[in-house]
């Protein structure tokens, strides 16, 4: 709606998984390098932890876009609240096993495990090193899932099979892993994704605007300090606040977005409107 007013070619603050909008902040770039190291050096299992809206799933998407073909398939499970047999079945199919031969409701867990094992062997015979991402892993309530993931890693103990397992979630995931000491012990690389600094907050906003086609300032100088204070450097909060601020600026025909406008928009975002 406001794109033409601000001379933008696309929405700069939309919640899209487009790698071109990735801003190489220090915490996000450091996390990406760690994950690349995990995969490219066959370290086995890794952990990516961070608060809500900090960019964990987005970082996984950027990671996928930068990996070589040898690291395909890239399986990204975003709904991990499954039973152990459902998890094994899902992974087997996503890795390329014939879905018709896998029926999680039917008896024969050993048959599904063999199907998964055969598929991993086939991929590795083809020279591939697949990546399995379990996103929102802090939502797993069945502790048997963590035991199943530990057993899955046991496939790596043979030289024929090579894949990477990445667990992604918020801080609650750490306590889950403490109750699964064997799996926790197999985590080779750990990444803690932190919010932006004030410098990265400004860089993030300017980068997104530039990618969207705007090379001239939209926010007044003191607006970035206010933006950082209001969002605490959380990318999702920054996106929502900036998106609505640009809409208000368009509606009011403002030349720039001031600190006062950001404050008013932030208050509108958190204020309940009575019936």
CSV table of C-alpha atoms in Angstrom, one decimal:
chain,number,residue,atom,x,y,z
A,1,UNK,CA,0.0,0.0,0.0
A,2,UNK,CA,2.7,2.5,1.0
A,3,UNK,CA,5.5,1.2,-1.4
A,4,UNK,CA,5.0,3.8,-4.2
A,5,UNK,CA,4.9,6.7,-1.7
A,6,UNK,CA,8.3,5.7,-0.2
A,7,UNK,CA,9.7,4.7,-3.7
A,8,UNK,CA,10.0,1.1,-2.7
A,9,UNK,CA,9.9,-1.8,-5.1
A,10,UNK,CA,8.8,-4.3,-2.5
A,11,UNK,CA,7.8,-4.5,1.1
A,12,UNK,CA,11.0,-4.2,3.2
A,13,UNK,CA,9.6,-5.4,6.5
A,14,UNK,CA,7.4,-8.3,5.5
A,15,UNK,CA,7.9,-11.7,7.3
A,16,UNK,CA,9.2,-13.5,4.3
A,17,UNK,CA,12.0,-16.1,4.2
A,18,UNK,CA,13.9,-14.3,1.4
A,19,UNK,CA,17.7,-14.8,1.7
A,20,UNK,CA,18.3,-11.5,-0.1
A,21,UNK,CA,17.0,-9.6,2.9
A,22,UNK,CA,19.5,-11.3,5.2
A,23,UNK,CA,21.5,-8.8,7.2
A,24,UNK,CA,24.9,-9.9,8.3
A,25,UNK,CA,24.8,-8.7,11.9
A,26,UNK,CA,27.5,-10.0,14.2
A,27,UNK,CA,25.3,-12.5,16.1
A,28,UNK,CA,23.6,-13.8,13.0
A,29,UNK,CA,26.7,-14.0,10.8
A,30,UNK,CA,28.6,-15.7,13.7
A,31,UNK,CA,25.7,-18.2,14.1
A,32,UNK,CA,25.6,-18.9,10.3
A,33,UNK,CA,29.3,-19.6,10.2
A,34,UNK,CA,29.0,-22.0,13.1
A,35,UNK,CA,26.3,-23.9,11.4
A,36,UNK,CA,28.2,-24.0,8.2
A,37,UNK,CA,31.2,-25.4,10.1
A,38,UNK,CA,28.9,-28.0,11.7
A,39,UNK,CA,27.7,-29.3,8.4
A,40,UNK,CA,30.8,-28.9,6.2
A,41,UNK,CA,33.0,-30.7,8.7
A,42,UNK,CA,30.5,-33.5,9.5
A,43,UNK,CA,30.3,-32.7,13.2
A,44,UNK,CA,27.1,-34.7,13.6
A,45,UNK,CA,24.7,-32.6,15.7
A,46,UNK,CA,24.2,-29.0,16.5
A,47,UNK,CA,22.0,-26.6,18.5
A,48,UNK,CA,20.6,-23.2,17.6
A,49,UNK,CA,18.9,-21.4,20.5
A,50,UNK,CA,17.4,-17.9,20.7
A,51,UNK,CA,14.3,-16.0,21.8
A,52,UNK,CA,11.1,-15.7,19.9
A,53,UNK,CA,11.3,-13.5,16.9
A,54,UNK,CA,15.1,-13.4,16.9
A,55,UNK,CA,15.5,-15.0,13.5
A,56,UNK,CA,16.2,-18.7,14.1
A,57,UNK,CA,14.0,-20.2,11.4
A,58,UNK,CA,15.1,-17.4,9.0
A,59,UNK,CA,18.7,-18.2,9.7
A,60,UNK,CA,18.0,-21.9,8.8
A,61,UNK,CA,16.5,-20.8,5.5
A,62,UNK,CA,19.6,-18.7,4.7
A,63,UNK,CA,21.8,-21.6,5.7
A,64,UNK,CA,19.9,-23.8,3.2
A,65,UNK,CA,20.4,-21.3,0.4
A,66,UNK,CA,24.1,-21.3,0.9
A,67,UNK,CA,24.8,-25.0,1.2
A,68,UNK,CA,26.2,-27.1,-1.6
A,69,UNK,CA,24.1,-29.7,-3.5
A,70,UNK,CA,25.9,-32.4,-1.5
A,71,UNK,CA,23.9,-31.3,1.5
A,72,UNK,CA,20.6,-32.2,0.0
A,73,UNK,CA,17.9,-33.2,1.0
A,74,UNK,CA,17.6,-30.4,3.5
A,75,UNK,CA,14.7,-31.5,5.7
A,76,UNK,CA,13.2,-28.7,7.8
A,77,UNK,CA,10.6,-30.0,10.3
A,78,UNK,CA,8.6,-27.1,11.8
A,79,UNK,CA,6.0,-29.2,13.6
A,80,UNK,CA,7.9,-31.5,15.9
A,81,UNK,CA,5.0,-32.6,18.2
A,82,UNK,CA,4.9,-36.1,16.8
A,83,UNK,CA,5.2,-39.6,18.2
A,84,UNK,CA,8.6,-41.3,17.8
A,85,UNK,CA,7.2,-43.6,15.0
A,86,UNK,CA,5.6,-40.6,13.2
A,87,UNK,CA,8.9,-38.7,13.4
A,88,UNK,CA,10.9,-41.6,11.9
A,89,UNK,CA,8.3,-42.0,9.2
A,90,UNK,CA,8.3,-38.3,8.3
A,91,UNK,CA,12.1,-38.2,8.1
A,92,UNK,CA,12.2,-41.3,6.0
A,93,UNK,CA,9.8,-39.9,3.4
A,94,UNK,CA,11.3,-36.4,3.4
A,95,UNK,CA,14.7,-38.0,2.7
A,96,UNK,CA,13.3,-39.8,-0.3
A,97,UNK,CA,11.9,-43.1,0.8
A,98,UNK,CA,8.7,-44.4,-0.9
A,99,UNK,CA,5.8,-43.1,1.1
A,100,UNK,CA,3.6,-46.0,0.0
A,101,UNK,CA,5.9,-48.4,1.8
A,102,UNK,CA,5.7,-46.4,5.1
A,103,UNK,CA,2.5,-46.4,7.1
A,104,UNK,CA,3.2,-45.1,10.7
A,105,UNK,CA,-0.2,-46.4,11.9
A,106,UNK,CA,0.7,-50.0,10.9
A,107,UNK,CA,2.7,-52.4,13.1
A,108,UNK,CA,6.4,-52.8,12.5
A,109,UNK,CA,8.5,-50.0,13.8
A,110,UNK,CA,11.5,-52.0,12.8
A,111,UNK,CA,10.4,-51.9,9.2
A,112,UNK,CA,10.2,-48.1,9.2
A,113,UNK,CA,13.6,-47.8,10.9
A,114,UNK,CA,15.1,-50.1,8.3
A,115,UNK,CA,13.5,-47.9,5.6
A,116,UNK,CA,15.1,-44.8,7.1
A,117,UNK,CA,18.4,-46.5,7.4
A,118,UNK,CA,18.3,-47.7,3.8
A,119,UNK,CA,17.5,-44.3,2.6
A,120,UNK,CA,20.4,-42.7,4.5
A,121,UNK,CA,22.7,-45.4,3.1
A,122,UNK,CA,21.5,-44.7,-0.4
A,123,UNK,CA,22.0,-41.0,-0.1
A,124,UNK,CA,25.5,-41.4,1.2
A,125,UNK,CA,26.3,-43.9,-1.6
A,126,UNK,CA,25.3,-41.0,-3.9
A,127,UNK,CA,27.8,-38.8,-2.2
A,128,UNK,CA,25.2,-36.8,-0.3
A,129,UNK,CA,25.3,-35.6,3.3
A,130,UNK,CA,21.7,-34.6,4.1
A,131,UNK,CA,20.7,-32.1,6.8
A,132,UNK,CA,17.8,-32.6,9.2
A,133,UNK,CA,16.5,-29.5,11.1
A,134,UNK,CA,14.1,-30.0,13.9
A,135,UNK,CA,12.6,-26.5,14.4
A,136,UNK,CA,10.5,-25.4,17.4
A,137,UNK,CA,12.2,-28.3,19.3
A,138,UNK,CA,11.3,-26.6,22.6
A,139,UNK,CA,7.7,-27.6,22.0
A,140,UNK,CA,8.5,-31.3,22.1
A,141,UNK,CA,6.7,-32.7,25.2
A,142,UNK,CA,7.3,-36.4,24.6
A,143,UNK,CA,10.8,-37.1,26.0
A,144,UNK,CA,10.9,-40.2,23.8
A,145,UNK,CA,11.5,-38.0,20.8
A,146,UNK,CA,14.8,-36.9,22.2
A,147,UNK,CA,15.7,-40.5,22.8
A,148,UNK,CA,14.7,-41.3,19.2
A,149,UNK,CA,16.9,-38.5,17.9
A,150,UNK,CA,19.8,-39.8,20.0
A,151,UNK,CA,19.3,-43.3,18.4
A,152,UNK,CA,19.1,-41.7,15.0
A,153,UNK,CA,22.6,-40.2,15.6
A,154,UNK,CA,23.8,-43.8,16.2
A,155,UNK,CA,23.5,-44.3,12.5
A,156,UNK,CA,26.5,-42.0,12.1
A,157,UNK,CA,28.7,-44.5,13.9
A,158,UNK,CA,29.2,-46.4,10.7
A,159,UNK,CA,31.5,-44.8,8.0
A,160,UNK,CA,28.8,-45.3,5.3
A,161,UNK,CA,26.3,-42.8,6.7
A,162,UNK,CA,26.9,-39.0,7.1
A,163,UNK,CA,24.3,-36.5,7.9
A,164,UNK,CA,23.7,-33.5,10.2
A,165,UNK,CA,21.1,-33.1,12.8
A,166,UNK,CA,20.2,-29.5,14.0
A,167,UNK,CA,17.9,-28.8,16.9
A,168,UNK,CA,16.4,-25.3,16.9
A,169,UNK,CA,14.3,-23.7,19.7
A,170,UNK,CA,14.1,-21.2,22.5
A,171,UNK,CA,15.9,-21.4,25.9
A,172,UNK,CA,13.4,-24.1,27.1
A,173,UNK,CA,15.1,-26.5,24.7
A,174,UNK,CA,18.2,-26.4,26.9
A,175,UNK,CA,16.3,-27.8,29.9
A,176,UNK,CA,14.8,-30.5,27.7
A,177,UNK,CA,18.3,-31.6,26.7
A,178,UNK,CA,19.5,-31.7,30.3
A,179,UNK,CA,16.9,-34.5,30.8
A,180,UNK,CA,18.4,-36.3,27.8
A,181,UNK,CA,22.0,-36.4,28.7
A,182,UNK,CA,23.0,-38.8,26.0
A,183,UNK,CA,21.7,-36.6,23.2
A,184,UNK,CA,23.0,-33.4,24.9
A,185,UNK,CA,26.5,-35.1,25.0
A,186,UNK,CA,26.3,-35.5,21.2
A,187,UNK,CA,25.8,-31.8,20.5
A,188,UNK,CA,29.1,-30.7,18.8
A,189,UNK,CA,28.3,-27.1,18.0
A,190,UNK,CA,26.1,-24.7,20.0
A,191,UNK,CA,24.8,-21.4,18.8
A,192,UNK,CA,23.1,-18.7,20.9
A,193,UNK,CA,21.4,-16.2,18.7
A,194,UNK,CA,21.3,-12.8,20.4
A,195,UNK,CA,19.3,-9.6,19.6
A,196,UNK,CA,20.8,-6.8,17.5
A,197,UNK,CA,22.9,-4.0,19.0
A,198,UNK,CA,21.8,-0.5,18.3
A,199,UNK,CA,24.3,-0.4,15.4
A,200,UNK,CA,23.0,-3.6,14.0
A,201,UNK,CA,19.4,-2.3,14.4
A,202,UNK,CA,20.2,0.6,12.2
A,203,UNK,CA,22.2,-1.5,9.8
A,204,UNK,CA,19.3,-4.0,9.6
A,205,UNK,CA,16.7,-1.4,8.8
A,206,UNK,CA,18.9,0.4,6.2
A,207,UNK,CA,19.8,-2.9,4.6
A,208,UNK,CA,16.2,-4.0,4.2
A,209,UNK,CA,15.2,-0.6,2.7
A,210,UNK,CA,18.1,-0.8,0.3
A,211,UNK,CA,17.2,-4.3,-0.9
A,212,UNK,CA,13.6,-3.1,-1.3
A,213,UNK,CA,14.8,-0.3,-3.6
A,214,UNK,CA,15.2,2.8,-1.3
A,215,UNK,CA,18.6,4.4,-1.1
A,216,UNK,CA,17.6,7.6,0.6
A,217,UNK,CA,16.8,7.9,4.4
A,218,UNK,CA,13.3,7.3,5.6
A,219,UNK,CA,13.9,7.4,9.4
A,220,UNK,CA,15.2,10.5,11.1
A,221,UNK,CA,18.6,10.1,12.9
A,222,UNK,CA,17.2,9.9,16.4
A,223,UNK,CA,14.7,7.4,15.3
A,224,UNK,CA,17.1,4.5,15.4
A,225,UNK,CA,17.9,5.0,19.1
A,226,UNK,CA,14.1,5.0,19.8
A,227,UNK,CA,13.6,2.0,17.5
A,228,UNK,CA,16.3,0.0,19.4
A,229,UNK,CA,14.8,1.0,22.8
A,230,UNK,CA,11.3,0.0,21.8
A,231,UNK,CA,12.3,-3.4,20.2
A,232,UNK,CA,15.4,-4.3,22.2
A,233,UNK,CA,17.0,-5.3,18.9
A,234,UNK,CA,14.4,-8.1,18.2
A,235,UNK,CA,14.1,-8.5,14.4
A,236,UNK,CA,10.4,-9.5,14.4
A,237,UNK,CA,9.5,-6.5,16.5
A,238,UNK,CA,11.6,-4.2,14.4
A,239,UNK,CA,9.8,-5.5,11.3
A,240,UNK,CA,6.3,-4.9,12.8
A,241,UNK,CA,7.1,-1.5,14.1
A,242,UNK,CA,8.8,-0.2,11.0
A,243,UNK,CA,6.1,-1.6,8.7
A,244,UNK,CA,3.3,0.1,10.6
A,245,UNK,CA,5.4,3.3,10.9
A,246,UNK,CA,5.8,3.4,7.1
A,247,UNK,CA,2.0,3.0,6.7
A,248,UNK,CA,1.3,5.9,9.2
A,249,UNK,CA,3.9,8.0,7.4
A,250,UNK,CA,2.2,7.3,4.1
A,251,UNK,CA,-1.3,8.0,5.5
A,252,UNK,CA,-0.1,11.3,7.0
A,253,UNK,CA,2.1,12.3,4.0
A,254,UNK,CA,5.2,12.6,6.2
A,255,UNK,CA,8.6,13.3,4.6
A,256,UNK,CA,10.4,11.2,7.2
A,257,UNK,CA,9.6,8.9,10.1
A,258,UNK,CA,10.4,10.6,13.4
A,259,UNK,CA,11.1,9.2,16.9
A,260,UNK,CA,7.7,10.5,18.0
A,261,UNK,CA,6.0,8.6,15.2
A,262,UNK,CA,7.7,5.4,16.2
A,263,UNK,CA,6.7,5.9,19.9
A,264,UNK,CA,3.1,6.5,18.9
A,265,UNK,CA,3.1,3.4,16.6
A,266,UNK,CA,4.6,1.3,19.3
A,267,UNK,CA,1.9,2.4,21.8
A,268,UNK,CA,-0.7,1.5,19.2
A,269,UNK,CA,0.8,-2.0,18.8
A,270,UNK,CA,0.5,-2.8,22.5
A,271,UNK,CA,-2.7,-0.9,23.4
A,272,UNK,CA,-5.9,-2.9,23.6
A,273,UNK,CA,-8.8,-1.2,21.8
A,274,UNK,CA,-12.0,-1.4,24.0
A,275,UNK,CA,-15.3,-2.7,22.6
